[in-house]
GROMACS .gro file of C-alpha atoms in nm:
model
  438
    1MET     CA    1   0.000   0.000   0.000
    2GLY     CA    2   0.107   0.370  -0.045
    3ALA     CA    3   0.174   0.609  -0.328
    4THR     CA    4   0.443   0.732  -0.565
    5ALA     CA    5   0.484   1.099  -0.671
    6SER     CA    6   0.700   1.287  -0.924
    7LEU     CA    7   0.735   1.638  -1.070
    8ASP     CA    8   0.727   1.711  -1.440
    9THR     CA    9   1.035   1.935  -1.374
   10ASP     CA   10   1.239   1.959  -1.061
   11THR     CA   11   1.364   2.318  -1.127
   12VAL     CA   12   1.157   2.625  -1.216
   13ALA     CA   13   1.263   2.990  -1.249
   14VAL     CA   14   1.046   3.288  -1.161
   15GLU     CA   15   1.092   3.666  -1.141
   16PRO     CA   16   0.953   3.841  -0.834
   17GLY     CA   17   0.608   3.976  -0.911
   18ALA     CA   18   0.540   3.703  -1.171
   19GLN     CA   19   0.431   3.340  -1.134
   20VAL     CA   20   0.533   2.996  -1.260
   21SER     CA   21   0.376   2.647  -1.224
   22CYS     CA   22   0.475   2.282  -1.238
   23GLU     CA   23   0.273   1.954  -1.220
   24LEU     CA   24   0.285   1.681  -0.960
   25LYS     CA   25   0.189   1.326  -1.075
   26LEU     CA   26   0.055   1.091  -0.806
   27ARG     CA   27  -0.017   0.715  -0.834
   28ASN     CA   28  -0.209   0.503  -0.577
   29THR     CA   29  -0.001   0.189  -0.534
   30GLY     CA   30  -0.235   0.047  -0.268
   31THR     CA   31  -0.519  -0.206  -0.304
   32VAL     CA   32  -0.797   0.013  -0.168
   33VAL     CA   33  -0.941   0.349  -0.252
   34ASP     CA   34  -0.729   0.607  -0.071
   35GLN     CA   35  -0.729   0.983  -0.014
   36PHE     CA   36  -0.397   1.173  -0.033
   37THR     CA   37  -0.325   1.516   0.125
   38LEU     CA   38  -0.062   1.740  -0.047
   39THR     CA   39   0.138   1.980   0.174
   40LEU     CA   40   0.415   2.225   0.066
   41ARG     CA   41   0.734   2.249   0.271
   42GLY     CA   42   1.041   2.476   0.257
   43ASP     CA   43   1.116   2.851   0.223
   44ALA     CA   44   0.899   2.879  -0.088
   45ALA     CA   45   0.587   2.758   0.090
   46GLY     CA   46   0.493   3.112   0.194
   47TRP     CA   47   0.435   3.222  -0.166
   48ALA     CA   48   0.337   2.887  -0.330
   49THR     CA   49   0.004   2.703  -0.359
   50VAL     CA   50  -0.097   2.349  -0.463
   51GLN     CA   51  -0.431   2.268  -0.629
   52PRO     CA   52  -0.606   2.051  -0.541
   53GLU     CA   53  -0.484   2.002  -0.187
   54THR     CA   54  -0.634   1.645  -0.170
   55LEU     CA   55  -0.666   1.367  -0.427
   56SER     CA   56  -0.887   1.051  -0.398
   57LEU     CA   57  -0.760   0.766  -0.616
   58PHE     CA   58  -0.867   0.410  -0.688
   59PRO     CA   59  -0.604   0.140  -0.665
   60ASP     CA   60  -0.339   0.179  -0.936
   61ALA     CA   61  -0.506   0.505  -1.050
   62GLU     CA   62  -0.309   0.824  -1.126
   63GLY     CA   63  -0.392   1.193  -1.058
   64THR     CA   64  -0.222   1.534  -1.105
   65ALA     CA   65  -0.195   1.853  -0.900
   66ARG     CA   66  -0.056   2.195  -1.001
   67ILE     CA   67   0.197   2.380  -0.785
   68THR     CA   68   0.207   2.758  -0.847
   69PHE     CA   69   0.489   2.986  -0.728
   70GLN     CA   70   0.415   3.364  -0.708
   71PRO     CA   71   0.686   3.554  -0.509
   72LEU     CA   72   0.625   3.920  -0.420
   73ARG     CA   73   0.845   4.191  -0.570
   74THR     CA   74   1.020   4.282  -0.244
   75ALA     CA   75   1.369   4.269  -0.101
   76GLU     CA   76   1.268   4.024   0.172
   77VAL     CA   77   1.348   3.716  -0.038
   78GLN     CA   78   1.691   3.735  -0.195
   79ALA     CA   79   1.765   3.611  -0.544
   80GLY     CA   80   1.900   3.258  -0.587
   81PRO     CA   81   1.792   2.891  -0.565
   82ILE     CA   82   1.525   2.813  -0.305
   83PRO     CA   83   1.447   2.444  -0.237
   84PHE     CA   84   1.091   2.321  -0.177
   85ALA     CA   85   0.918   1.988  -0.108
   86VAL     CA   86   0.569   1.839  -0.140
   87ARG     CA   87   0.462   1.580   0.118
   88VAL     CA   88   0.198   1.327   0.002
   89ALA     CA   89   0.020   1.177   0.307
   90SER     CA   90  -0.203   0.864   0.272
   91ARG     CA   91  -0.512   0.846   0.489
   92GLU     CA   92  -0.539   0.466   0.467
   93ASP     CA   93  -0.169   0.391   0.496
   94PRO     CA   94   0.016   0.670   0.685
   95GLY     CA   95   0.339   0.473   0.658
   96GLY     CA   96   0.313   0.475   0.283
   97SER     CA   97   0.338   0.855   0.247
   98ALA     CA   98   0.580   1.002  -0.011
   99VAL     CA   99   0.789   1.324  -0.042
  100VAL     CA  100   0.897   1.488  -0.367
  101GLU     CA  101   1.156   1.774  -0.382
  102GLY     CA  102   1.239   2.053  -0.628
  103VAL     CA  103   1.408   2.393  -0.662
  104VAL     CA  104   1.268   2.739  -0.742
  105GLU     CA  105   1.527   2.973  -0.899
  106LEU     CA  106   1.429   3.326  -0.787
  107LEU     CA  107   1.556   3.570  -1.050
  108PRO     CA  108   1.715   3.903  -0.941
  109PHE     CA  109   1.552   4.241  -0.993
  110ALA     CA  110   1.687   4.592  -0.935
  111GLU     CA  111   1.500   4.886  -0.783
  112THR     CA  112   1.717   5.173  -0.658
  113THR     CA  113   1.667   5.539  -0.564
  114ALA     CA  114   1.901   5.815  -0.443
  115GLU     CA  115   1.845   6.139  -0.253
  116LEU     CA  116   2.077   6.439  -0.191
  117SER     CA  117   2.045   6.638   0.132
  118PRO     CA  118   2.055   6.932   0.130
  119ARG     CA  119   1.973   6.984  -0.234
  120THR     CA  120   2.146   7.329  -0.222
  121SER     CA  121   2.443   7.408   0.005
  122HIS     CA  122   2.585   7.751   0.093
  123GLY     CA  123   2.944   7.862   0.157
  124ARG     CA  124   3.233   8.085   0.046
  125HIS     CA  125   3.464   7.794  -0.042
  126MET     CA  126   3.281   7.464   0.011
  127GLY     CA  127   2.935   7.308   0.032
  128ARG     CA  128   2.862   6.979   0.209
  129HIS     CA  129   2.596   6.728   0.098
  130ASN     CA  130   2.485   6.382   0.215
  131LEU     CA  131   2.379   6.117  -0.040
  132ALA     CA  132   2.142   5.834   0.060
  133PHE     CA  133   2.123   5.536  -0.182
  134ASP     CA  134   1.828   5.298  -0.125
  135ASN     CA  135   1.847   4.939  -0.256
  136ARG     CA  136   1.493   4.798  -0.284
  137GLY     CA  137   1.601   4.506  -0.503
  138ASN     CA  138   1.661   4.146  -0.395
  139GLN     CA  139   2.040   4.134  -0.435
  140THR     CA  140   2.338   4.335  -0.302
  141ALA     CA  141   2.415   4.645  -0.511
  142THR     CA  142   2.775   4.762  -0.567
  143VAL     CA  143   2.743   5.132  -0.647
  144ARG     CA  144   3.013   5.364  -0.784
  145LEU     CA  145   2.963   5.737  -0.714
  146SER     CA  146   3.077   6.034  -0.924
  147ALA     CA  147   2.990   6.405  -0.952
  148SER     CA  148   3.036   6.681  -1.210
  149ASP     CA  149   2.919   7.031  -1.297
  150PRO     CA  150   2.871   7.147  -1.655
  151ASP     CA  151   3.095   7.458  -1.629
  152GLY     CA  152   3.384   7.302  -1.436
  153LEU     CA  153   3.356   7.555  -1.152
  154LEU     CA  154   3.362   7.291  -0.877
  155SER     CA  155   3.584   7.009  -0.759
  156PHE     CA  156   3.435   6.718  -0.564
  157GLN     CA  157   3.543   6.495  -0.279
  158ILE     CA  158   3.325   6.183  -0.231
  159SER     CA  159   3.366   5.956   0.070
  160PRO     CA  160   3.331   5.664   0.022
  161GLY     CA  161   3.349   5.646  -0.356
  162VAL     CA  162   3.200   5.293  -0.373
  163LEU     CA  163   2.902   5.163  -0.171
  164GLU     CA  164   2.810   4.801  -0.098
  165VAL     CA  165   2.436   4.810  -0.023
  166PRO     CA  166   2.259   4.486   0.082
  167PRO     CA  167   1.898   4.436  -0.035
  168GLY     CA  168   1.639   4.628   0.162
  169THR     CA  169   1.893   4.871   0.313
  170ALA     CA  170   2.044   5.214   0.236
  171GLY     CA  171   2.403   5.328   0.190
  172PHE     CA  172   2.533   5.676   0.271
  173ALA     CA  173   2.815   5.895   0.137
  174THR     CA  174   2.942   6.249   0.199
  175ILE     CA  175   2.996   6.482  -0.097
  176LYS     CA  176   3.200   6.804  -0.061
  177ALA     CA  177   3.175   7.053  -0.345
  178ARG     CA  178   3.464   7.305  -0.347
  179THR     CA  179   3.482   7.618  -0.560
  180ARG     CA  180   3.785   7.656  -0.786
  181ALA     CA  181   3.798   8.038  -0.763
  182PRO     CA  182   3.685   8.284  -0.491
  183LEU     CA  183   3.393   8.521  -0.540
  184TRP     CA  184   3.512   8.847  -0.390
  185ARG     CA  185   3.195   9.055  -0.402
  186GLY     CA  186   2.855   9.084  -0.566
  187THR     CA  187   2.549   8.862  -0.551
  188PRO     CA  188   2.581   8.492  -0.454
  189LEU     CA  189   2.651   8.255  -0.744
  190THR     CA  190   2.445   7.933  -0.771
  191ILE     CA  191   2.643   7.650  -0.938
  192PRO     CA  192   2.437   7.340  -1.043
  193PHE     CA  193   2.591   6.992  -1.047
  194GLN     CA  194   2.490   6.626  -1.074
  195VAL     CA  195   2.575   6.319  -0.867
  196THR     CA  196   2.565   5.985  -1.052
  197ALA     CA  197   2.525   5.653  -0.868
  198THR     CA  198   2.599   5.360  -1.102
  199PRO     CA  199   2.514   5.007  -0.974
  200ALA     CA  200   2.716   4.721  -1.120
  201GLY     CA  201   2.514   4.583  -1.414
  202GLY     CA  202   2.230   4.830  -1.353
  203GLN     CA  203   2.105   5.165  -1.474
  204PRO     CA  204   2.270   5.483  -1.334
  205VAL     CA  205   2.072   5.699  -1.091
  206VAL     CA  206   2.131   6.075  -1.139
  207VAL     CA  207   2.057   6.329  -0.864
  208ASP     CA  208   2.062   6.707  -0.918
  209GLY     CA  209   2.215   6.945  -0.664
  210SER     CA  210   2.365   7.292  -0.643
  211MET     CA  211   2.617   7.490  -0.441
  212GLN     CA  212   2.551   7.861  -0.375
  213GLN     CA  213   2.886   8.041  -0.349
  214GLN     CA  214   2.879   8.337  -0.112
  215PRO     CA  215   3.098   8.647  -0.179
  216MET     CA  216   3.409   8.695   0.035
  217ILE     CA  217   3.305   9.054   0.110
  218ALA     CA  218   2.944   9.075   0.220
  219GLY     CA  219   2.732   9.328   0.033
  220TRP     CA  220   2.657   9.531   0.345
  221ILE     CA  221   3.025   9.596   0.431
  222PRO     CA  222   3.096   9.864   0.160
  223ARG     CA  223   2.772  10.039   0.252
  224ALA     CA  224   2.859  10.030   0.621
  225VAL     CA  225   3.210  10.169   0.551
  226ALA     CA  226   3.062  10.451   0.342
  227VAL     CA  227   2.815  10.537   0.616
  228CYS     CA  228   3.091  10.534   0.880
  229LEU     CA  229   3.311  10.762   0.667
  230ALA     CA  230   3.024  11.002   0.612
  231LEU     CA  231   2.948  11.008   0.986
  232GLY     CA  232   3.318  11.061   1.063
  233ILE     CA  233   3.342  11.355   0.823
  234MET     CA  234   3.026  11.506   0.970
  235ALA     CA  235   3.156  11.461   1.325
  236ALA     CA  236   3.490  11.622   1.234
  237GLY     CA  237   3.309  11.918   1.077
  238VAL     CA  238   3.088  11.963   1.381
  239TRP     CA  239   3.394  11.947   1.611
  240VAL     CA  240   3.586  12.210   1.412
  241LEU     CA  241   3.286  12.443   1.404
  242SER     CA  242   3.229  12.396   1.777
  243GLN     CA  243   3.595  12.476   1.855
  244ARG     CA  244   3.585  12.789   1.645
  245ALA     CA  245   3.264  12.895   1.812
  246ALA     CA  246   3.414  12.829   2.156
  247ASN     CA  247   3.727  13.037   2.079
  248SER     CA  248   3.515  13.320   1.945
  249ALA     CA  249   3.295  13.308   2.253
  250VAL     CA  250   3.603  13.336   2.480
  251GLN     CA  251   3.800  13.599   2.285
  252ALA     CA  252   3.524  13.858   2.257
  253PRO     CA  253   3.443  13.881   2.633
  254LEU     CA  254   3.818  13.869   2.716
  255ALA     CA  255   3.895  14.170   2.493
  256GLN     CA  256   3.600  14.365   2.629
  257ALA     CA  257   3.700  14.294   2.990
  258ASP     CA  258   4.061  14.403   2.925
  259GLN     CA  259   3.941  14.730   2.772
  260ASN     CA  260   3.716  14.798   3.072
  261PHE     CA  261   4.000  14.730   3.323
  262GLN     CA  262   4.240  14.962   3.138
  263THR     CA  263   3.978  15.244   3.120
  264ILE     CA  264   3.913  15.224   3.495
  265ALA     CA  265   4.288  15.214   3.573
  266ALA     CA  266   4.349  15.527   3.361
  267LYS     CA  267   4.078  15.718   3.545
  268VAL     CA  268   4.220  15.636   3.892
  269GLY     CA  269   4.578  15.692   3.778
  270THR     CA  270   4.723  15.346   3.831
  271ASP     CA  271   4.837  15.047   3.627
  272VAL     CA  272   4.674  14.702   3.623
  273PRO     CA  273   4.812  14.390   3.452
  274SER     CA  274   4.678  14.350   3.103
  275LEU     CA  275   4.480  14.044   3.010
  276LYS     CA  276   4.703  14.033   2.703
  277LYS     CA  277   5.066  13.920   2.719
  278LYS     CA  278   5.370  14.060   2.542
  279ASP     CA  279   5.500  13.864   2.246
  280GLY     CA  280   5.825  13.700   2.352
  281GLY     CA  281   5.960  13.707   1.995
  282GLY     CA  282   6.208  13.942   1.840
  283GLY     CA  283   5.952  14.210   1.741
  284SER     CA  284   5.889  14.548   1.903
  285GLY     CA  285   5.754  14.572   2.257
  286ASN     CA  286   5.420  14.702   2.133
  287SER     CA  287   5.326  14.385   1.945
  288THR     CA  288   5.098  14.155   2.144
  289THR     CA  289   4.933  13.816   2.095
  290THR     CA  290   4.597  13.713   2.234
  291THR     CA  291   4.588  13.406   2.461
  292THR     CA  292   4.385  13.128   2.297
  293LEU     CA  293   4.267  12.786   2.405
  294THR     CA  294   4.469  12.490   2.277
  295PRO     CA  295   4.237  12.282   2.056
  296GLY     CA  296   4.169  11.945   2.213
  297SER     CA  297   4.329  12.029   2.549
  298GLY     CA  298   4.149  11.947   2.872
  299PRO     CA  299   4.207  11.899   3.245
  300LEU     CA  300   4.456  11.616   3.176
  301GLY     CA  301   4.642  11.800   2.901
  302SER     CA  302   4.670  11.742   2.529
  303PRO     CA  303   4.602  11.405   2.363
  304THR     CA  304   4.919  11.205   2.307
  305PHE     CA  305   5.029  10.869   2.170
  306GLY     CA  306   5.350  10.671   2.220
  307ARG     CA  307   5.518  10.338   2.153
  308VAL     CA  308   5.786  10.149   2.346
  309GLU     CA  309   5.973   9.866   2.171
  310VAL     CA  310   6.191   9.613   2.357
  311THR     CA  311   6.438   9.355   2.217
  312ASP     CA  312   6.584   9.082   2.437
  313THR     CA  313   6.800   8.776   2.364
  314ALA     CA  314   6.732   8.457   2.560
  315GLY     CA  315   7.005   8.333   2.789
  316ASN     CA  316   7.137   8.654   2.941
  317GLY     CA  317   6.931   8.589   3.257
  318GLN     CA  318   6.859   8.960   3.315
  319GLY     CA  319   6.612   9.061   3.048
  320SER     CA  320   6.593   9.395   2.872
  321ALA     CA  321   6.387   9.707   2.941
  322GLU     CA  322   6.296  10.028   2.762
  323ARG     CA  323   6.127  10.334   2.909
  324PHE     CA  324   5.924  10.635   2.803
  325GLU     CA  325   6.112  10.907   2.994
  326LEU     CA  326   5.932  11.211   3.132
  327ARG     CA  327   6.079  11.553   3.208
  328GLN     CA  328   6.037  11.772   3.510
  329GLY     CA  329   5.681  11.897   3.544
  330GLN     CA  330   5.535  11.662   3.286
  331VAL     CA  331   5.245  11.430   3.373
  332LEU     CA  332   5.148  11.146   3.136
  333SER     CA  333   4.792  11.016   3.192
  334VAL     CA  334   4.753  10.678   3.011
  335THR     CA  335   4.404  10.556   2.929
  336ASP     CA  336   4.482  10.267   2.691
  337PHE     CA  337   4.758  10.005   2.654
  338LEU     CA  338   4.808   9.782   2.347
  339LEU     CA  339   5.060   9.503   2.414
  340GLN     CA  340   5.184   9.320   2.102
  341ASN     CA  341   5.368   8.987   2.064
  342PRO     CA  342   5.352   8.939   1.684
  343ARG     CA  343   5.600   8.648   1.668
  344ASN     CA  344   5.455   8.439   1.953
  345ASP     CA  345   5.774   8.470   2.157
  346LYS     CA  346   5.820   8.279   2.484
  347GLY     CA  347   5.912   8.439   2.815
  348THR     CA  348   5.768   8.707   3.046
  349VAL     CA  349   5.675   9.073   3.009
  350SER     CA  350   5.608   9.336   3.274
  351ILE     CA  351   5.487   9.697   3.264
  352ARG     CA  352   5.604   9.924   3.549
  353ARG     CA  353   5.557  10.274   3.680
  354GLY     CA  354   5.911  10.332   3.795
  355ASP     CA  355   5.970  10.036   4.028
  356GLU     CA  356   5.596   9.967   4.076
  357VAL     CA  357   5.474   9.668   3.872
  358LEU     CA  358   5.143   9.744   3.697
  359LEU     CA  359   5.115   9.431   3.481
  360GLN     CA  360   5.312   9.106   3.457
  361ASP     CA  361   5.226   8.817   3.227
  362SER     CA  362   5.367   8.529   3.025
  363LEU     CA  363   5.438   8.607   2.659
  364GLU     CA  364   5.256   8.286   2.566
  365ASN     CA  365   4.932   8.458   2.676
  366VAL     CA  366   5.000   8.769   2.468
  367THR     CA  367   4.929   8.812   2.099
  368THR     CA  368   4.763   9.153   2.072
  369ASN     CA  369   4.612   9.241   2.410
  370SER     CA  370   4.447   9.576   2.480
  371TYR     CA  371   4.388   9.726   2.825
  372GLN     CA  372   4.157  10.018   2.902
  373PHE     CA  373   4.139  10.197   3.235
  374SER     CA  374   3.833  10.357   3.391
  375ALA     CA  375   4.070  10.608   3.561
  376PRO     CA  376   4.393  10.716   3.382
  377VAL     CA  377   4.724  10.577   3.509
  378GLN     CA  378   4.959  10.874   3.564
  379PHE     CA  379   5.337  10.882   3.520
  380ARG     CA  380   5.582  11.157   3.626
  381GLN     CA  381   5.957  11.217   3.626
  382GLY     CA  382   6.115  10.939   3.827
  383GLU     CA  383   5.805  10.725   3.772
  384ASP     CA  384   5.856  10.663   3.401
  385LEU     CA  385   5.663  10.410   3.192
  386VAL     CA  386   5.894  10.103   3.174
  387VAL     CA  387   5.848   9.786   2.962
  388GLU     CA  388   6.070   9.489   3.055
  389VAL     CA  389   6.099   9.158   2.861
  390ASN     CA  390   6.277   8.841   2.971
  391CYS     CA  391   6.306   8.608   2.671
  392ALA     CA  392   6.298   8.229   2.729
  393THR     CA  393   6.528   7.980   2.553
  394ALA     CA  394   6.341   7.801   2.270
  395GLY     CA  395   6.426   7.438   2.365
  396ASN     CA  396   6.674   7.278   2.126
  397GLN     CA  397   6.623   7.545   1.862
  398GLY     CA  398   6.910   7.763   1.982
  399THR     CA  399   6.906   8.124   2.099
  400GLN     CA  400   6.578   8.310   2.070
  401THR     CA  401   6.539   8.686   2.023
  402CYS     CA  402   6.217   8.847   2.148
  403ARG     CA  403   6.083   9.170   2.002
  404GLU     CA  404   5.778   9.312   2.176
  405ALA     CA  405   5.602   9.649   2.163
  406LEU     CA  406   5.370   9.852   2.387
  407SER     CA  407   5.157  10.126   2.232
  408PHE     CA  408   4.972  10.366   2.458
  409SER     CA  409   4.740  10.665   2.429
  410GLY     CA  410   4.629  10.925   2.676
  411PHE     CA  411   4.704  11.288   2.767
  412MET     CA  412   5.022  11.489   2.840
  413SER     CA  413   5.032  11.797   3.063
  414GLY     CA  414   5.319  12.019   3.166
  415PRO     CA  415   5.609  12.151   2.957
  416GLN     CA  416   5.603  12.017   2.603
  417ASP     CA  417   5.924  11.919   2.427
  418THR     CA  418   5.877  11.819   2.064
  419SER     CA  419   6.211  11.640   2.064
  420GLN     CA  420   6.075  11.393   2.318
  421SER     CA  421   5.768  11.271   2.121
  422SER     CA  422   5.731  10.916   2.251
  423THR     CA  423   6.096  10.813   2.237
  424THR     CA  424   6.227  10.508   2.417
  425ARG     CA  425   6.548  10.494   2.615
  426PRO     CA  426   6.736  10.189   2.749
  427ASP     CA  427   6.665  10.123   3.112
  428VAL     CA  428   7.026  10.152   3.234
  429PRO     CA  429   7.138  10.261   3.582
  430THR     CA  430   7.265  10.606   3.481
  431SER     CA  431   7.156  10.949   3.597
  432THR     CA  432   6.904  11.131   3.384
  433GLU     CA  433   6.971  11.494   3.302
  434VAL     CA  434   6.654  11.704   3.313
  435PRO     CA  435   6.638  11.945   3.017
  436PRO     CA  436   6.528  12.302   3.081
  437THR     CA  437   6.155  12.356   3.056
  438THR     CA  438   6.014  12.575   2.788
   0.00000   0.00000   0.00000
């Protein structure tokens, strides 16, 4: 008792989304009428059917059933051979059941997409994009990436240049678009380009993108500079007019008061000092000059500016110092310091008022440091502005020479000597001769 079964073909091929069929022949080898149940086994059973599912056969009779395979067009089942089996179970003779086996060859299909994010990048030199490549086919895609722009204005850096994307997954790459020439000014320039993703044995996928190159000088900067210049010219004009008006307002009352004093003195028969002073030049004694206000002068004196430069060679162990020397009666009121270390020298720097240390720091912390004071720092004769530098040895690189500078601004009061004008003198232990005041 039992049955025998066979397939008309033991291998069938099918493309996802389509269907294919084969026939199963079944013979009842028993001596009684029997009913046989057909059941599919294997990975292909989820997308295969058998019709009919049961066959009733007389002894030595033969019947057929059709097995249909219809895989879905998805990436869940990968391309390649997939074995299957059909189990034939006898109701009358369970021990006489039979099993027949075959293979379904699932053909590959390709379905790919690509997306660029952002579609448009912005920058003065470079734009950055991210490419996502989706493989919705049923086999691994080896994708080669390339990019180009029609006018040759960009160069591209793609990382990685080749993607291995398994079915049902996505691969990612970074694309940097660099401009070949700077755009100094004007409106931003939009440069279109294309990224091509070419799967091995498949059709290329082309994605459009663009890089918007920004100008090096923003459009608002020239306008802002023009406005600032115009405001500066207007401010200078207002200042000059105000100074002239102030001098005129002082001179007229001063002359009138002097005339009144001299008239009263003549009537009482005495002399009073004139509000005018004799000209100390070589002219006649009758020539006089009117006392006027010094433009820009104030309670602290006239505006002034100076610079002290110091050079020191590492290894001497003592350092070097330079000073801005003041004369008798002069008072320097400093409101701003600008300490400069343009060569990134190593060592220490200190700023003193005579022997009093105002500031001490490591040169490593100084590049171009500015200091502003809410109350001016005043210097007098004997309390000069001193800058001292102690240069450090530069490791195994040999002797190092440090060159530092201190610029300052503020006000100067007292006797003025044009020959002084922000000079620097070596800080050596010698006596300082005080020149006669003018």
